[in-house]
Each structure stands twice: as C-alpha cells, then as structure tokens.
C-alpha cells in the first residue's frame, strides 16, 4: 500500500513548496553510461538489449524511494512499487504506449512485456489504461540516435503529472567501451541533482553486473 510523506519533517520541504506549483516543474539530465557488460551479455544470451536495460532500470527505481514519490495535490505519496509504461513502435510507424506490471524476475518481466505488446497490437488509442496511473515510469528508446539532450511534450494546463520519464539512445564506441545516453526527467518538487546522481550511480552498477542481475 502507498504511504504519505511527512512533509513537516522532510528536509526538502522548502524546495517542495517552491517548485510544486511551477507551470513547468520538471528538470532533466542526460548522462552517458557504460553498457559494455550489458551489451556483451545480451548478445551472448540472445536477449533484447532495450528490454534488459529497462528491466535493470526498474530494479534501480523500485529500490530507490525518491523515484517512487508522486504528487497528490499538496501531498507526496510513496508507492511500494512502480511499473513500466513504454512507447513502442508497431508496423506502419504506429506508436502506442504499452504498460505491464513489474516483477524482479527477468524471465517473467520479458513474458509480461511480450504479452502486453501483443495485446496492444490492434489497439487504436495511444494510451492504455495502466499508463494513466501515477505509479508508473514512462520509458522511450531512440535506438537510431546518440543524443546529448532531450525535451518531452507535456501539458502545461489541466491535471499535472509527476511521473519520471526515461529515454535510452543508441549506444556507440569501441566494443570494449560502449556508451549509451540515458535521459531522465523528474519533478523538481520531489527530486534534485543529488537524487539524479544517486540514480545514475546505481544504474551503472546494475549495467556492470548485467549477467548476475538478469539471471540468464
């Protein structure tokens, strides 16, 4: 069950009050991470790189409380677990959001992702029902480009969301030192640069230990 943060004892209360009502309260960072071990393992085990990267990212997020915080009016709710919601490409350039429940088992995670993709194939609406829940993480991947910065489309009026957005780009470099841009965009009332740095450090460790993390 989700819990509510005690704002009166929270060290970031002043920053929370300052940023929570901004028209555009999100900030983003793009960092290149070393994916050599992850790419090597994915090739050897014949598993999709993007799926593995998303799974490891979800493992980091569900073990790190700031990324499970969401705004709920003037309160902050902390979810026990959050779930992936991804833009995915189908035939004829059809782009849809596909969501599924998270699990810490990579085999089951892969099956859930596959089933969700197949279930969405005939859908005509861009969003699925699960993607509109606050206990999600919004993923995208641009495997054609190695980028250095990203901006996302957002509503500046109406209901405000606080879910983080994560984007993977094309990895590049020599096969012994492959690097991939990872863009993360978060609500500044809930997080700042310190939390971002902790996230990237933890994600790099997961990528470095891909063979153990994926269990394949």
PDB file of C-alpha atoms in Angstrom, residues 27 57-58 60-70 77-79 81-83 134-137 162-166 184-187 190-192 194-200 202:
ATOM      1  CA  UNK A  27      14.217  19.134 -14.904  1.00  0.00           C
ATOM      2  CA  UNK A  57      16.367   0.492 -14.633  1.00  0.00           C
ATOM      3  CA  UNK A  58      13.141  -0.659 -12.992  1.00  0.00           C
ATOM      4  CA  UNK A  60      17.044   0.534  -9.525  1.00  0.00           C
ATOM      5  CA  UNK A  61      13.867   2.598  -9.316  1.00  0.00           C
ATOM      6  CA  UNK A  62      11.969   0.173  -7.125  1.00  0.00           C
ATOM      7  CA  UNK A  63      14.906   0.036  -4.727  1.00  0.00           C
ATOM      8  CA  UNK A  64      15.231   3.842  -4.565  1.00  0.00           C
ATOM      9  CA  UNK A  65      12.412   5.706  -2.821  1.00  0.00           C
ATOM     10  CA  UNK A  66      12.652   9.159  -4.486  1.00  0.00           C
ATOM     11  CA  UNK A  67      11.677   7.665  -7.855  1.00  0.00           C
ATOM     12  CA  UNK A  68       8.567   6.152  -6.277  1.00  0.00           C
ATOM     13  CA  UNK A  69       7.312   9.505  -4.949  1.00  0.00           C
ATOM     14  CA  UNK A  70       4.376  11.223  -6.649  1.00  0.00           C
ATOM     15  CA  UNK A  77       2.572   9.714  -1.856  1.00  0.00           C
ATOM     16  CA  UNK A  78       5.237   6.986  -1.847  1.00  0.00           C
ATOM     17  CA  UNK A  79       4.326   3.826  -3.752  1.00  0.00           C
ATOM     18  CA  UNK A  81       6.291  -0.477  -6.265  1.00  0.00           C
ATOM     19  CA  UNK A  82       6.016   1.272  -9.615  1.00  0.00           C
ATOM     20  CA  UNK A  83       5.676  -0.196 -13.104  1.00  0.00           C
ATOM     21  CA  UNK A 134       0.613   7.611 -11.242  1.00  0.00           C
ATOM     22  CA  UNK A 135       2.575   4.534 -10.117  1.00  0.00           C
ATOM     23  CA  UNK A 136       4.338   4.243 -13.466  1.00  0.00           C
ATOM     24  CA  UNK A 137       7.653   5.187 -15.060  1.00  0.00           C
ATOM     25  CA  UNK A 162       4.828  13.832 -11.600  1.00  0.00           C
ATOM     26  CA  UNK A 163       5.972  10.527 -13.108  1.00  0.00           C
ATOM     27  CA  UNK A 164       9.633  10.439 -14.226  1.00  0.00           C
ATOM     28  CA  UNK A 165      10.447   9.997 -17.915  1.00  0.00           C
ATOM     29  CA  UNK A 166      13.445   7.938 -19.046  1.00  0.00           C
ATOM     30  CA  UNK A 184      15.998  11.229 -17.080  1.00  0.00           C
ATOM     31  CA  UNK A 185      13.398  13.905 -16.417  1.00  0.00           C
ATOM     32  CA  UNK A 186      11.948  14.330 -12.904  1.00  0.00           C
ATOM     33  CA  UNK A 187       9.667  16.673 -10.974  1.00  0.00           C
ATOM     34  CA  UNK A 190      10.323  15.717  -5.477  1.00  0.00           C
ATOM     35  CA  UNK A 191      13.962  15.422  -6.524  1.00  0.00           C
ATOM     36  CA  UNK A 192      17.071  17.385  -7.385  1.00  0.00           C
ATOM     37  CA  UNK A 194      21.679  14.738  -5.804  1.00  0.00           C
ATOM     38  CA  UNK A 195      18.941  12.164  -6.341  1.00  0.00           C
ATOM     39  CA  UNK A 196      19.698  12.065 -10.054  1.00  0.00           C
ATOM     40  CA  UNK A 197      23.363  11.360  -9.354  1.00  0.00           C
ATOM     41  CA  UNK A 198      22.460   8.551  -6.956  1.00  0.00           C
ATOM     42  CA  UNK A 199      20.159   7.064  -9.589  1.00  0.00           C
ATOM     43  CA  UNK A 200      22.812   7.089 -12.324  1.00  0.00           C
ATOM     44  CA  UNK A 202      23.092   2.757  -9.072  1.00  0.00           C
TER      45      UNK A 202
END
